Tab-separated table of C-alpha atoms and ligand atoms in Angstrom:
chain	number	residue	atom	x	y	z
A	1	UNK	CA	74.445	-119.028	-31.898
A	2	UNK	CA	70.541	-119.949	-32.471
A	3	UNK	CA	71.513	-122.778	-30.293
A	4	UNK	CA	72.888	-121.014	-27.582
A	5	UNK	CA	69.711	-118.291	-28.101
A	6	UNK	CA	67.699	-120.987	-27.282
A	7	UNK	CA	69.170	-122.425	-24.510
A	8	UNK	CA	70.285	-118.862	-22.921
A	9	UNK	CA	67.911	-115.944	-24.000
A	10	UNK	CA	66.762	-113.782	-20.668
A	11	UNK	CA	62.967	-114.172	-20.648
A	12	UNK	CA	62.213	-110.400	-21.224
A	13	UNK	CA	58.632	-108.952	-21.845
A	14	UNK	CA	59.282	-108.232	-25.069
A	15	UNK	CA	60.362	-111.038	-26.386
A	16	UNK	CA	57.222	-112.788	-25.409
A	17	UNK	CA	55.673	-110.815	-28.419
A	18	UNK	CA	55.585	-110.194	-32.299
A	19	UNK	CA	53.260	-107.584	-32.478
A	20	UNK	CA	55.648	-105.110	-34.124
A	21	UNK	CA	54.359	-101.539	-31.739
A	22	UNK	CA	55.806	-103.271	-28.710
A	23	UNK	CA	59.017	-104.654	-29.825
A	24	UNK	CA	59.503	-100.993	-31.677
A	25	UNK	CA	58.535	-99.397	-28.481
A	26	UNK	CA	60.944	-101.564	-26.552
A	27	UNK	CA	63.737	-101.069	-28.943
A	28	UNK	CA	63.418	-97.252	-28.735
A	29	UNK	CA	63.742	-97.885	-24.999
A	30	UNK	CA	66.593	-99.540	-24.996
A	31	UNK	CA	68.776	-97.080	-26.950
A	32	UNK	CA	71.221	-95.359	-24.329
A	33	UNK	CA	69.086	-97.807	-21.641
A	34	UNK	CA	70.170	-100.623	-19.922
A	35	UNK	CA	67.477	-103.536	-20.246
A	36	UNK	CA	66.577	-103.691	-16.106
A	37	UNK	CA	65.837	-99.928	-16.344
A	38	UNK	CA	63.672	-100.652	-19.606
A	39	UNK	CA	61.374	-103.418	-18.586
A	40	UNK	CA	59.110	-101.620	-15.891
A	41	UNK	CA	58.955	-98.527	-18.322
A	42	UNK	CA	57.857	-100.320	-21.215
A	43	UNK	CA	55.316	-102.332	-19.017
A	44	UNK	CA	53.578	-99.526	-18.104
A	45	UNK	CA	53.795	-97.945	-21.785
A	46	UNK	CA	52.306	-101.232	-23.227
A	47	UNK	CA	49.526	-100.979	-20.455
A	48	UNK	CA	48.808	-97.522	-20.455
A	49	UNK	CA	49.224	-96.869	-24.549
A	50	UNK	CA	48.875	-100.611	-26.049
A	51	UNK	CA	48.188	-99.607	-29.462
A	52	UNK	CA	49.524	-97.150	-32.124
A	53	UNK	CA	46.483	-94.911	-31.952
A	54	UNK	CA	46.681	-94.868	-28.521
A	55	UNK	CA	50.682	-93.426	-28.204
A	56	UNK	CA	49.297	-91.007	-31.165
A	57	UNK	CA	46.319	-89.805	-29.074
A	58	UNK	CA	47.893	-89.572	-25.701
A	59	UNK	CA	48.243	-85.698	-24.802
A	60	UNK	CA	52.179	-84.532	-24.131
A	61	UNK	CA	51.904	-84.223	-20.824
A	62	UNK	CA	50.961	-88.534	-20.347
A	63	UNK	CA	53.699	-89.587	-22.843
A	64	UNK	CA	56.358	-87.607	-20.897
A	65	UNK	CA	54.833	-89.181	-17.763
A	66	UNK	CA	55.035	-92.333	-18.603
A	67	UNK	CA	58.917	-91.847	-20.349
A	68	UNK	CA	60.022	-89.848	-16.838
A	69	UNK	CA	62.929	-90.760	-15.466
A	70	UNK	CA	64.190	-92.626	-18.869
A	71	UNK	CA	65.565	-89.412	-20.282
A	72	UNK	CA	66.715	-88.607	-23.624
A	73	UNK	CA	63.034	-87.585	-24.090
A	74	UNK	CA	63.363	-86.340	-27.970
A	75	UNK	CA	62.803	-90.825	-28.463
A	76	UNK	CA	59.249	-90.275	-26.752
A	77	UNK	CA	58.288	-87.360	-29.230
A	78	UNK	CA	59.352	-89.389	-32.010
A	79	UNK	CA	57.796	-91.979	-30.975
A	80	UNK	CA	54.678	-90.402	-31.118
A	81	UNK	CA	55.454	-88.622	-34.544
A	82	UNK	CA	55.817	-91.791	-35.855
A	83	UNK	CA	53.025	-93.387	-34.563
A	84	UNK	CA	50.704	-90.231	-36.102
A	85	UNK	CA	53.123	-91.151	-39.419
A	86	UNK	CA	51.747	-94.682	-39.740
A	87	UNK	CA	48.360	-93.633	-39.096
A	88	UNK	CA	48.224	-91.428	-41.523
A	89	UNK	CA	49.898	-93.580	-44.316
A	90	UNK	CA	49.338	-96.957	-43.197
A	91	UNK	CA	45.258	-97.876	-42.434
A	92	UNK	CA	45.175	-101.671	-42.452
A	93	UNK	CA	40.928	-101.944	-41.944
A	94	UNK	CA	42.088	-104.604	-39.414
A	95	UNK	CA	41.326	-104.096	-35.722
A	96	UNK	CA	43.703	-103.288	-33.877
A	97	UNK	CA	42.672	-106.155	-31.474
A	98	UNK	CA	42.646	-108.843	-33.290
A	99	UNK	CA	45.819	-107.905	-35.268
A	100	UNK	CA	47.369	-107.492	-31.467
A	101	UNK	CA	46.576	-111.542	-31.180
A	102	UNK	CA	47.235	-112.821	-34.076
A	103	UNK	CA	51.162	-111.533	-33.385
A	104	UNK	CA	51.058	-112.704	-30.459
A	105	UNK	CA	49.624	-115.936	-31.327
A	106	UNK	CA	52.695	-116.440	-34.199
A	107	UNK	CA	55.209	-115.322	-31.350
A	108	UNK	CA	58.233	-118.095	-30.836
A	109	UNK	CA	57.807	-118.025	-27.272
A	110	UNK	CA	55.078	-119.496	-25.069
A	111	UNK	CA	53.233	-116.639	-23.537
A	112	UNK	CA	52.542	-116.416	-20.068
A	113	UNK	CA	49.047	-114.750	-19.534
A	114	UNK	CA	49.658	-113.470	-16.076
A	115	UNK	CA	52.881	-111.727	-16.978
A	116	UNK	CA	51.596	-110.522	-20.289
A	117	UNK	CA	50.119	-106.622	-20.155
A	118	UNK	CA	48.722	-107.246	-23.885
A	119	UNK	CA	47.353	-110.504	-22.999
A	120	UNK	CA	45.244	-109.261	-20.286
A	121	UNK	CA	44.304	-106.243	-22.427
A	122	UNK	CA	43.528	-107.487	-25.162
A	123	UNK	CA	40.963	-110.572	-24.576
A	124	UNK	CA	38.484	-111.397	-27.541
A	125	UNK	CA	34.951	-109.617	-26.128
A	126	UNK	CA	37.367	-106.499	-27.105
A	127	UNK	CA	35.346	-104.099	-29.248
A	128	UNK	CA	36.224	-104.450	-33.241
A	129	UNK	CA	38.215	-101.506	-33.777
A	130	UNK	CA	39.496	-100.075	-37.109
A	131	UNK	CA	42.734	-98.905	-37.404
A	132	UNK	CA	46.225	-98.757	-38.821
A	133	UNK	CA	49.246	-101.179	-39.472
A	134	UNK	CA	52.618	-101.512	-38.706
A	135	UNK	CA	54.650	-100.911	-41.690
A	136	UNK	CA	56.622	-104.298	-42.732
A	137	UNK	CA	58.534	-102.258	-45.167
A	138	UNK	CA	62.270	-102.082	-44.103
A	139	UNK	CA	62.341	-98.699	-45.751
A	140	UNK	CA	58.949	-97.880	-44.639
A	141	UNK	CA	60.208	-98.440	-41.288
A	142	UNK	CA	63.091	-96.535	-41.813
A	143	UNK	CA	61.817	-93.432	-42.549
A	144	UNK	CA	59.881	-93.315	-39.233
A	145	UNK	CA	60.892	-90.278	-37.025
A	146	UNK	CA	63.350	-91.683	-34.493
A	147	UNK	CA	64.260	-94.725	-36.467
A	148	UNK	CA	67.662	-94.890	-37.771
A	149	UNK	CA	69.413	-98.194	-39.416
A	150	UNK	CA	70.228	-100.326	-36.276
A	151	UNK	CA	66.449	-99.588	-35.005
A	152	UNK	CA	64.684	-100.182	-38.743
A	153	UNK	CA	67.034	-103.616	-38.786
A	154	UNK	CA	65.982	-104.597	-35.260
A	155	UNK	CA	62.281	-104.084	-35.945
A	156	UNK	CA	62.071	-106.367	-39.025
A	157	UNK	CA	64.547	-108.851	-38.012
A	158	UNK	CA	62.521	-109.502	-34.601
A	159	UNK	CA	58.742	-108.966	-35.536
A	160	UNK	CA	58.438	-109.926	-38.826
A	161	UNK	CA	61.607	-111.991	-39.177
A	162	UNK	CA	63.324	-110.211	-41.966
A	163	UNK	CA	66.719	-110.882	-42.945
A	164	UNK	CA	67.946	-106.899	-41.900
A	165	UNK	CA	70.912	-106.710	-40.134
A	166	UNK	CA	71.844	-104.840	-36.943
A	167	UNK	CA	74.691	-102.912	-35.417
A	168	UNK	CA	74.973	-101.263	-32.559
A	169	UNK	CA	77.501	-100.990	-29.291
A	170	UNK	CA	76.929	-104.547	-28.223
A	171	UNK	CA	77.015	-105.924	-31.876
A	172	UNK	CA	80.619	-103.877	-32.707
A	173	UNK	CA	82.109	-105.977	-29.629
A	174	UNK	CA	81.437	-109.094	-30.484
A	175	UNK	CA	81.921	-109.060	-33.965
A	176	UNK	CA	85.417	-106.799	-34.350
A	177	UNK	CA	86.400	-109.736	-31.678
A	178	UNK	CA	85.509	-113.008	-33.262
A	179	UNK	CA	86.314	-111.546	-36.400
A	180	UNK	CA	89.300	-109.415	-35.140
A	181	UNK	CA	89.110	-106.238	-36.441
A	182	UNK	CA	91.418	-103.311	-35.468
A	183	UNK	CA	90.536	-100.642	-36.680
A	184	UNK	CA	88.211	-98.004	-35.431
A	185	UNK	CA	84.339	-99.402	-35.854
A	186	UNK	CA	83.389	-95.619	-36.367
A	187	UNK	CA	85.872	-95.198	-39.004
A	188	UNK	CA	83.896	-95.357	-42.479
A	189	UNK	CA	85.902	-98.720	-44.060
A	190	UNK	CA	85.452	-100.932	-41.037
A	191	UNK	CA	81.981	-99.698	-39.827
A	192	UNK	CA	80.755	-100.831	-43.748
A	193	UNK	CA	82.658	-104.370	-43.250
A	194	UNK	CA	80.570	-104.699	-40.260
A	195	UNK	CA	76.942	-104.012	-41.193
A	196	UNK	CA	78.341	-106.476	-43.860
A	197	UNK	CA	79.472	-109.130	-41.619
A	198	UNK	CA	76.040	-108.036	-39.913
A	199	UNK	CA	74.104	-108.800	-43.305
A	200	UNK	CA	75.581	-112.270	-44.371
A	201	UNK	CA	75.088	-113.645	-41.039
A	202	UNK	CA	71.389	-112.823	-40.301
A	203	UNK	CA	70.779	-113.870	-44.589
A	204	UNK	CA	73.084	-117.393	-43.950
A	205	UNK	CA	70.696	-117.781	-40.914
A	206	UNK	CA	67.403	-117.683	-42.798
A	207	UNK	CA	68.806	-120.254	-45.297
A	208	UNK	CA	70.381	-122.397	-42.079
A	209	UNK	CA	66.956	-122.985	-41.160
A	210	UNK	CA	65.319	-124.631	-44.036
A	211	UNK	CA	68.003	-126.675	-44.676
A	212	UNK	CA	67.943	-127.879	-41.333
A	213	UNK	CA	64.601	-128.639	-41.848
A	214	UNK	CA	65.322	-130.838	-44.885
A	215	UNK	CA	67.821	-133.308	-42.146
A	216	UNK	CA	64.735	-133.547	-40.141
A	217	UNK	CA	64.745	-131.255	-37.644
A	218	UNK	CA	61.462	-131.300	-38.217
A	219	UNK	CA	60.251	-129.098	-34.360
A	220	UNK	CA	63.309	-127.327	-33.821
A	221	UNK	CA	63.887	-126.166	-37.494
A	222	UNK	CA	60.086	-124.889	-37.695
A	223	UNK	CA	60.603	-122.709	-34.714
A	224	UNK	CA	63.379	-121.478	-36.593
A	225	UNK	CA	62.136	-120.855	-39.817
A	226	UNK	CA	59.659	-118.616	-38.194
A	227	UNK	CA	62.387	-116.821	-36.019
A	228	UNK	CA	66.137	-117.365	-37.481
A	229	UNK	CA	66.951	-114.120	-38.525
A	230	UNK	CA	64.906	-112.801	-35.387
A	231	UNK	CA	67.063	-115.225	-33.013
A	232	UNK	CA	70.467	-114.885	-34.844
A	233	UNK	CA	70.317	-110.859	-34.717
A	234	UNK	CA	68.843	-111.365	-30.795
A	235	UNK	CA	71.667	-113.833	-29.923
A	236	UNK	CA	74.212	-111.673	-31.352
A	237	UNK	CA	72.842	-108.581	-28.849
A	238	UNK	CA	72.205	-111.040	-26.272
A	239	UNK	CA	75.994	-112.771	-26.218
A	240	UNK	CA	77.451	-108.916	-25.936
A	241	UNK	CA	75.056	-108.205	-23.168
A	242	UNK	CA	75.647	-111.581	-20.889
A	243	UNK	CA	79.046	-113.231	-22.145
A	244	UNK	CA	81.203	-110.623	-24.483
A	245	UNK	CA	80.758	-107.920	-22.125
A	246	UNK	CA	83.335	-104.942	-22.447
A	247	UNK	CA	85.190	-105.952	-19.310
A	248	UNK	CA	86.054	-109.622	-18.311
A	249	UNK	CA	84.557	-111.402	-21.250
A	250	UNK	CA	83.483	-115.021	-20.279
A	251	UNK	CA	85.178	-117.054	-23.393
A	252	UNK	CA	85.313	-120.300	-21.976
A	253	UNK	CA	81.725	-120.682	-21.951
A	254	UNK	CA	80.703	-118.897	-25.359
A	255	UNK	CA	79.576	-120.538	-27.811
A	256	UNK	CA	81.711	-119.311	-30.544
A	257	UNK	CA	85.629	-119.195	-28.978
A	258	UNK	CA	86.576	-121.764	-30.890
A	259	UNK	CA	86.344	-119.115	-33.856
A	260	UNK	CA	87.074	-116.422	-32.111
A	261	UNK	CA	90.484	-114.021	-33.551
A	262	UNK	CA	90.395	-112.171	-30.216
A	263	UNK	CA	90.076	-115.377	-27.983
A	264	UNK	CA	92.922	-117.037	-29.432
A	265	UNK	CA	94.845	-114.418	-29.754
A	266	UNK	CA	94.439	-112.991	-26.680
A	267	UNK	CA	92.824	-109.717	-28.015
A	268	UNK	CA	89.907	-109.573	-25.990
A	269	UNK	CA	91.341	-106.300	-23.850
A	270	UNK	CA	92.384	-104.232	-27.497
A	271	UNK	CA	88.822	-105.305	-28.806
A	272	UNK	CA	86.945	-103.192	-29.919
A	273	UNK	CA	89.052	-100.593	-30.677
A	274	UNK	CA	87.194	-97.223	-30.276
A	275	UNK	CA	89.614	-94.744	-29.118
A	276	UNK	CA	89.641	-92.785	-26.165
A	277	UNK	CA	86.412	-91.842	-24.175
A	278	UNK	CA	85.671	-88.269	-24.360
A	279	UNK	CA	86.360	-86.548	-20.696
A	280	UNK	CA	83.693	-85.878	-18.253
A	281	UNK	CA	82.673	-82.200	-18.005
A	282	UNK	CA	81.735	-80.932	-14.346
A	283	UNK	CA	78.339	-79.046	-14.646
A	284	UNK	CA	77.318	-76.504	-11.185
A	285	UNK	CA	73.862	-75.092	-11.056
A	286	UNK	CA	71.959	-73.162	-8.161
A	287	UNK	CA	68.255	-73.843	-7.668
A	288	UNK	CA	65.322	-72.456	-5.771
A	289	UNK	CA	62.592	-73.789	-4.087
A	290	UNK	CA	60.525	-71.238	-4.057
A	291	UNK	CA	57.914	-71.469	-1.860
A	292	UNK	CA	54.428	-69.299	-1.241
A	293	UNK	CA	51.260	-69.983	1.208
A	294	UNK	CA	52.339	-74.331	1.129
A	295	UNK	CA	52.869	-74.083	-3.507
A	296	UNK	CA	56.083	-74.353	-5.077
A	297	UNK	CA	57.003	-72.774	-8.022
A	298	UNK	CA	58.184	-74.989	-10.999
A	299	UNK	CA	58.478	-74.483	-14.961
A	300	UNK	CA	57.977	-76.110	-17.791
A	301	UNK	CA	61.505	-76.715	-20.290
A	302	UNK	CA	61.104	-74.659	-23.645
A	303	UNK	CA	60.607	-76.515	-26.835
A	304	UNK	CA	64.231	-76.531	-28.549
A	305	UNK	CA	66.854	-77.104	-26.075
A	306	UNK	CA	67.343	-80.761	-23.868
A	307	UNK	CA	65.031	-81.861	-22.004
A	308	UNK	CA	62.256	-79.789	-23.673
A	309	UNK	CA	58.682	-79.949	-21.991
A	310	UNK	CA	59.996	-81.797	-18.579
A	311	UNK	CA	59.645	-79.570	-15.266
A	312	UNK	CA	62.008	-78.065	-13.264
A	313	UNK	CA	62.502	-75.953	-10.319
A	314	UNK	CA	64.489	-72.770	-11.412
A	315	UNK	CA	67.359	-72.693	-11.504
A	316	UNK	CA	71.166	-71.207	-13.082
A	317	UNK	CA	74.084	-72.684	-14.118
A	318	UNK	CA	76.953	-71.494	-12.222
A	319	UNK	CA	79.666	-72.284	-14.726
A	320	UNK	CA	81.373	-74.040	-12.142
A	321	UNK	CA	82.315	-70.990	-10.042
A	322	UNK	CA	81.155	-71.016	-6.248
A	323	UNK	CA	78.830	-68.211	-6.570
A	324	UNK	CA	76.678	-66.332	-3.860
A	325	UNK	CA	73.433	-68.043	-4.072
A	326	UNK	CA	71.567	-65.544	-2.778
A	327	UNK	CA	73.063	-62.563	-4.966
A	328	UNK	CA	71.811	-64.591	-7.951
A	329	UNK	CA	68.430	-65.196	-6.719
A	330	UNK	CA	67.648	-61.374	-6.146
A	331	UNK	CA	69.240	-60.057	-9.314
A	332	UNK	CA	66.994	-63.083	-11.396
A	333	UNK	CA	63.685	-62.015	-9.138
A	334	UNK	CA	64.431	-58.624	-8.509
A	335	UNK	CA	62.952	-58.860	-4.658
A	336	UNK	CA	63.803	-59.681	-1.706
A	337	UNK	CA	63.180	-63.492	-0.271
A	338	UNK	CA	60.839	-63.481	3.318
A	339	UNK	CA	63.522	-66.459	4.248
A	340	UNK	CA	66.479	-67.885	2.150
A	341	UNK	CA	68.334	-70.869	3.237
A	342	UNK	CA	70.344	-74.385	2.015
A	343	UNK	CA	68.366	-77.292	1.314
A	344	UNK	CA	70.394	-79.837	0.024
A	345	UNK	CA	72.720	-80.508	-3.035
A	346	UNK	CA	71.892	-83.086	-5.254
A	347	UNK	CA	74.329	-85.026	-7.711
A	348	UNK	CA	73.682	-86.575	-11.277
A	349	UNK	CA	75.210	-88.101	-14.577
A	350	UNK	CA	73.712	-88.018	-17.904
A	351	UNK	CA	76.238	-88.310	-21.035
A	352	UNK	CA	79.886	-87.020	-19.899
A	353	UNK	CA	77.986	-84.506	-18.010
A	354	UNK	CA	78.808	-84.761	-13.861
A	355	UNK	CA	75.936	-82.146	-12.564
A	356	UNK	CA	76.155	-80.913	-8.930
A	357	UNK	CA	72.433	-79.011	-7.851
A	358	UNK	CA	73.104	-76.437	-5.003
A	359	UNK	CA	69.390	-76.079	-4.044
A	360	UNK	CA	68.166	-73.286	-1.788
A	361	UNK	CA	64.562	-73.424	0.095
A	362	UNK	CA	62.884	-69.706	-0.419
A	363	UNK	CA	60.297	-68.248	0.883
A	364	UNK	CA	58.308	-65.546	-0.076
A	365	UNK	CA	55.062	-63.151	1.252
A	366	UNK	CA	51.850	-64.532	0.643
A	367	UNK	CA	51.081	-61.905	-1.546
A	368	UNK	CA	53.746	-61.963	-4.716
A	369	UNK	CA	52.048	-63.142	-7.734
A	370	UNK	CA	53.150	-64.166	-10.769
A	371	UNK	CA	57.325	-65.467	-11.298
A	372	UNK	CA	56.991	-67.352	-14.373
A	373	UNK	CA	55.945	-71.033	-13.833
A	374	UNK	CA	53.172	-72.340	-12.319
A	375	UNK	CA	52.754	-72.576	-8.199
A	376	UNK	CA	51.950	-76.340	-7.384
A	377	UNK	CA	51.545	-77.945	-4.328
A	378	UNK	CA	53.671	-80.367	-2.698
A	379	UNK	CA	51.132	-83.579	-2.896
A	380	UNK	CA	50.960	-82.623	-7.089
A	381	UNK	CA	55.023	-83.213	-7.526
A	382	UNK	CA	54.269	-86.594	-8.893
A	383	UNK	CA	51.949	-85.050	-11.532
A	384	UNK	CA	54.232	-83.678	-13.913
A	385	UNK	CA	57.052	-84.846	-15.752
A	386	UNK	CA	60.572	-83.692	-13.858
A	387	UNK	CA	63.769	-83.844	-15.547
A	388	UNK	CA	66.127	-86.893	-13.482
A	389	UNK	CA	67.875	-84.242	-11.605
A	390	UNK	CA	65.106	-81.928	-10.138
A	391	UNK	CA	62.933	-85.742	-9.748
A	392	UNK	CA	65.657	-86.093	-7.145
A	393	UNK	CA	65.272	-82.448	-6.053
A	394	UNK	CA	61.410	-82.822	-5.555
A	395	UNK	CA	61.823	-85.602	-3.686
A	396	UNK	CA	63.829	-84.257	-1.094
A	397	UNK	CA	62.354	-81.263	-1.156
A	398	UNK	CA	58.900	-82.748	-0.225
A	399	UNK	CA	60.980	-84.977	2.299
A	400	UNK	CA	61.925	-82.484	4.079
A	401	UNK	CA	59.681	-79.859	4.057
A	402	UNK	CA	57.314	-82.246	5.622
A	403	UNK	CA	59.365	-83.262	8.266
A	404	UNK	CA	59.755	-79.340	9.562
A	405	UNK	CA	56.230	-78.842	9.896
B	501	SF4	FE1	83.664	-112.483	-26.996
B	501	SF4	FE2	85.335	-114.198	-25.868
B	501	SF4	FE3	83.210	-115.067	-27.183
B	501	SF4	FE4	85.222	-114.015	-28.490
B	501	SF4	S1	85.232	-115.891	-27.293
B	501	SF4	S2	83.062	-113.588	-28.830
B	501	SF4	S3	85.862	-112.425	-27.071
B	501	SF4	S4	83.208	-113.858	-25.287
């Protein structure tokens, strides 16, 4: 597998680095996230907030900024809980600068300036800085808001090559199929077998490495000993993402068929065994753009329910019924709309949810005041946070409402 790693790992930002903020930043990221969606994201995190203080300075409105369009947005508010969390407990007296280059300078792959966002940031005239430290602590770690076992393991396998394990989707796959395992990898018994099988394999790759070192792999084997238990618990994310994908596995070219339970036995379809998917629920909301002398009305998400702080148009949930779209505008407003018609209808997935947007251009007399919200105009849309749906919605909306004028 560290072979294969070697020879096969996707050259992702991230793994250009072992400066432990930016892999944990990338690996909250990726939860839920596929990796092609992740990279420009956490580019423009890493430039924007490169160090800890920074993500625990930045005001509400940035961090949801820069996570738009990611979703899931309780990770970014951890994120920054944590990062106030280390400050407070964790003050190293070691810039935050010249920590930033030392990890990088100790990373296992050869950095490339010009794609680098720390790199360029972070060039030695920097001022001396100091600040706080990354916790190296497994448990430490682990008692960070947002960071449960698989994220804790990932952290101190890859930055500070720690023999933790990891398991998470990706991980399950390939190892109830080489191993082939049956039964359900949520079910309690098999789910502790495989954080085992998880364990003994990142531990036997930390010991693989020195005593490869002893037969004179003298380059190779001091790469590793820096990185085994980094590469091992990478390879074993990377081979789910690229060869043991859910559908279609490649076997013939992986690197481990030839132990494989579910290659030889022809298991690969059964594997993993987790049950039947939960059915998609149909979701139908109205929305209004409400519209007075060229501002749009929009409000913010209230702390406690999903997608908290994001923006939004306003709108009602029609619980699937075809409602009259204008009945439910006057009854919420309690006046009557100048001009009411359909915009457009906008469609979007998140979880099992399948949402359907009905969304209605209003507008009303110069004079009305206050709705609940805030009136912004068009050109500020791309100033504040939207959740995925009304993104899509304000989009459009400016689209179009353009083009009529
Ligand atoms: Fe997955 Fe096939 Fe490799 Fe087994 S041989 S780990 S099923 S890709």
């Amino acid at each position: 597998m560290l072979e294969w790693f070697a020879a096969n790992a996707r050259d992702l930002p991230w793994r250009r680095t072992r400066d432990p903020y930016a892999i944990w930043v990338s690996e909250i990221m990726l939860q839920q996230t596929q990796v092609k969606t992740v990279i420009p994201f956490w580019n423009r995190w890493l430039r924007e907030l490169p160090t800890i203080e920074a993500a625990a300075k930045a005001p509400s409105a940035k961090i949801h900024k820069l996570w738009e369009g990611l979703g899931y947005y309780t990770r970014v508010r951890n994120l920054q809980k944590a990062a106030k969390q280390i400050i407070a407990q964790h003050r190293s007296g070691v810039s935050a600068e010249r920590r930033k280059l030392d990890e990088i300078k100790k990373c296992g792959f050869l950095p490339k300036a010009a794609t680098m966002p720390v790199l360029k940031k972070f060039q030695p005239e920097t001022p001396h800085v100091v600040s706080c430290k990354f916790p190296e602590k497994f448990d430490d770690v682990l008692a960070l808001p947002g960071v449960g076992r698989y994220t804790a393991g990932a952290i101190c396998s890859i930055a500070f090559n720690q023999p933790t394990p990891i398991l998470d989707g990706n991980v399950i796959r390939v190892l109830t199929r080489i191993f082939g395992i049956a039964e359900n990898p949520k079910e309690k018994e098999s789910n502790k077998l495989l954080w085992h099988i998880s364990e003994e394999l990142v531990s036997h790759a930390k010991t693989q490495s020195s005593r490869r070192k002893n037969k004179n792999f003298a380059v190779l084997a001091s790469l590793r000993e820096e990185n085994s238990c980094s590469h091992l618990n990478q390879s074993l994310m990377e081979l789910g993402a690229l060869v043991c994908t859910p559908r279609n596995p490649q076997c013939l070219i992986c690197p481990v068929k030839k132990l494989c339970v579910a290659f030889k036995e022809n298991l690969t379809e059964e594997l993993p065994n987790i049950g039947k998917r939960e059915a998609a629920t149909a979701r139908h909301f109205v929305a209004f753009i409400i519209e007075r002398n060229g501002e749009f009305l929009v409000q913010q998400r209230p702390i406690g329910i999903v997608n908290a702080h994001l923006w939004e148009f306003p709108n009602f949930e029609t619980n699937g019924e075809k409602k009259d779209a204008r009945g439910i505008f006057d009854s919420a407003f309690n006046f009557k709309a100048a001009k009411f018609q359909p915009l457009c209808t906008v469609k979007h997935s998140i979880t099992r949810y399948r949402i359907t947007l009905e969304a209605f251009r209003v507008q009303l007399p110069k004079h009305l005041k206050t709705l609940g919200g805030i009136w912004l105009p068009r050109a500020r849309f791309d100033s504040l946070a939207f959740t995925a749906a009304h993104k899509k919605l304000a989009s459009f909306a400016k689209n179009c409402i353009l083009s009529d004028r």
